Amino acid sequence: MSASFTIRKLLFVGDGVENSWLNFEAGLNIVYGGSNAGKSFTLRALDFMLGSDRLRLPKQGAFYHTAFLWINLPDGSPVTLQRAVKGGSFKLY
């Protein structure tokens, strides 16, 4: 059994906007793109969904209100974390 968890998907939802998500595969994942493509925001969003206090959304993300993070626990069990982008507590599914 591995002593680590695996990140599977990061999703943002909002009213009147398309969902925005990023899927992750097992192993090494590389996030790349041009300037202002969202690379740094992706890192901050993962940090936020793993427990940091707040998340500053870029202008394009102003209409998103909820974030979800799908992970597999070290024993392989899948769980989903839900959190308001304004911060606060998590819901665990």
mmCIF file of C-alpha atoms in Angstrom, residues 2-89:
data_model
loop_
_atom_site.group_PDB
_atom_site.id
_atom_site.type_symbol
_atom_site.label_atom_id
_atom_site.label_comp_id
_atom_site.label_asym_id
_atom_site.label_seq_id
_atom_site.Cartn_x
_atom_site.Cartn_y
_atom_site.Cartn_z
ATOM 1 C CA SER A 2 1.253 3.463 -0.916
ATOM 2 C CA ALA A 3 1.573 6.134 1.793
ATOM 3 C CA SER A 4 0.443 8.887 -0.564
ATOM 4 C CA PHE A 5 -2.795 10.086 -2.074
ATOM 5 C CA THR A 6 -3.453 10.733 -5.765
ATOM 6 C CA ILE A 7 -5.105 13.887 -7.086
ATOM 7 C CA ARG A 8 -7.597 12.988 -9.813
ATOM 8 C CA LYS A 9 -9.557 16.117 -10.753
ATOM 9 C CA LEU A 10 -9.986 19.777 -9.791
ATOM 10 C CA LEU A 11 -13.304 21.418 -10.711
ATOM 11 C CA PHE A 12 -14.815 24.884 -10.325
ATOM 12 C CA VAL A 13 -18.546 25.518 -10.764
ATOM 13 C CA GLY A 14 -20.585 28.697 -10.823
ATOM 14 C CA ASP A 15 -23.877 30.183 -11.881
ATOM 15 C CA GLY A 16 -24.162 31.133 -15.535
ATOM 16 C CA VAL A 17 -20.645 29.962 -16.450
ATOM 17 C CA GLU A 18 -19.248 26.739 -17.875
ATOM 18 C CA ASN A 19 -17.597 24.416 -15.404
ATOM 19 C CA SER A 20 -13.828 24.636 -15.436
ATOM 20 C CA TRP A 21 -11.742 21.567 -14.621
ATOM 21 C CA LEU A 22 -8.370 19.947 -14.845
ATOM 22 C CA ASN A 23 -7.909 16.168 -14.887
ATOM 23 C CA PHE A 24 -4.786 14.542 -13.480
ATOM 24 C CA GLU A 25 -3.364 11.148 -14.404
ATOM 25 C CA ALA A 26 -1.449 8.725 -12.200
ATOM 26 C CA GLY A 27 2.248 9.617 -12.109
ATOM 27 C CA LEU A 28 3.879 12.901 -13.017
ATOM 28 C CA ASN A 29 1.627 15.656 -14.381
ATOM 29 C CA ILE A 30 3.025 18.770 -16.041
ATOM 30 C CA VAL A 31 0.925 21.928 -16.217
ATOM 31 C CA TYR A 32 2.188 24.237 -18.940
ATOM 32 C CA GLY A 33 0.974 27.160 -21.002
ATOM 33 C CA GLY A 34 1.584 30.761 -21.931
ATOM 34 C CA SER A 35 1.478 33.783 -19.670
ATOM 35 C CA ASN A 36 -1.804 34.165 -17.767
ATOM 36 C CA ALA A 37 -2.939 30.661 -18.750
ATOM 37 C CA GLY A 38 -3.632 29.617 -15.143
ATOM 38 C CA LYS A 39 -0.537 27.654 -14.100
ATOM 39 C CA SER A 40 0.076 29.556 -10.853
ATOM 40 C CA PHE A 41 -3.641 29.661 -10.119
ATOM 41 C CA THR A 42 -3.804 25.864 -10.467
ATOM 42 C CA LEU A 43 -1.102 25.500 -7.812
ATOM 43 C CA ARG A 44 -2.848 27.990 -5.487
ATOM 44 C CA ALA A 45 -6.201 26.228 -6.040
ATOM 45 C CA LEU A 46 -4.714 22.840 -5.105
ATOM 46 C CA ASP A 47 -3.141 24.399 -2.014
ATOM 47 C CA PHE A 48 -6.519 25.912 -1.095
ATOM 48 C CA MET A 49 -8.340 22.592 -1.554
ATOM 49 C CA LEU A 50 -5.754 20.909 0.653
ATOM 50 C CA GLY A 51 -6.296 23.361 3.499
ATOM 51 C CA SER A 52 -4.917 26.858 2.940
ATOM 52 C CA ASP A 53 -7.040 29.737 4.229
ATOM 53 C CA ARG A 54 -8.141 31.576 1.125
ATOM 54 C CA LEU A 55 -8.123 31.565 -2.651
ATOM 55 C CA ARG A 56 -7.892 34.688 -4.766
ATOM 56 C CA LEU A 57 -9.735 34.078 -8.025
ATOM 57 C CA PRO A 58 -8.562 35.768 -11.220
ATOM 58 C CA LYS A 59 -10.995 38.150 -12.946
ATOM 59 C CA GLN A 60 -12.121 35.347 -15.280
ATOM 60 C CA GLY A 61 -13.096 33.258 -12.260
ATOM 61 C CA ALA A 62 -15.278 35.816 -10.487
ATOM 62 C CA PHE A 63 -18.481 33.845 -11.155
ATOM 63 C CA TYR A 64 -17.242 30.542 -9.699
ATOM 64 C CA HIS A 65 -18.521 29.803 -6.204
ATOM 65 C CA THR A 66 -17.601 26.179 -5.448
ATOM 66 C CA ALA A 67 -14.506 24.031 -5.905
ATOM 67 C CA PHE A 68 -14.272 20.244 -5.885
ATOM 68 C CA LEU A 69 -11.204 18.047 -5.600
ATOM 69 C CA TRP A 70 -11.308 14.332 -6.355
ATOM 70 C CA ILE A 71 -8.553 12.295 -4.725
ATOM 71 C CA ASN A 72 -7.730 8.674 -4.050
ATOM 72 C CA LEU A 73 -6.616 8.028 -0.482
ATOM 73 C CA PRO A 74 -3.518 5.917 0.260
ATOM 74 C CA ASP A 75 -5.691 2.784 0.514
ATOM 75 C CA GLY A 76 -7.141 3.550 -2.941
ATOM 76 C CA SER A 77 -10.527 4.770 -1.674
ATOM 77 C CA PRO A 78 -11.896 7.632 -3.792
ATOM 78 C CA VAL A 79 -13.147 10.761 -2.009
ATOM 79 C CA THR A 80 -14.332 14.171 -3.156
ATOM 80 C CA LEU A 81 -13.763 17.399 -1.249
ATOM 81 C CA GLN A 82 -16.094 20.362 -1.768
ATOM 82 C CA ARG A 83 -15.389 23.902 -0.586
ATOM 83 C CA ALA A 84 -16.740 27.374 -1.261
ATOM 84 C CA VAL A 85 -14.154 29.487 -3.067
ATOM 85 C CA LYS A 86 -14.661 32.133 -0.359
ATOM 86 C CA GLY A 87 -13.188 29.633 2.100
ATOM 87 C CA GLY A 88 -14.585 27.926 5.144
ATOM 88 C CA SER A 89 -15.202 24.297 5.878
#
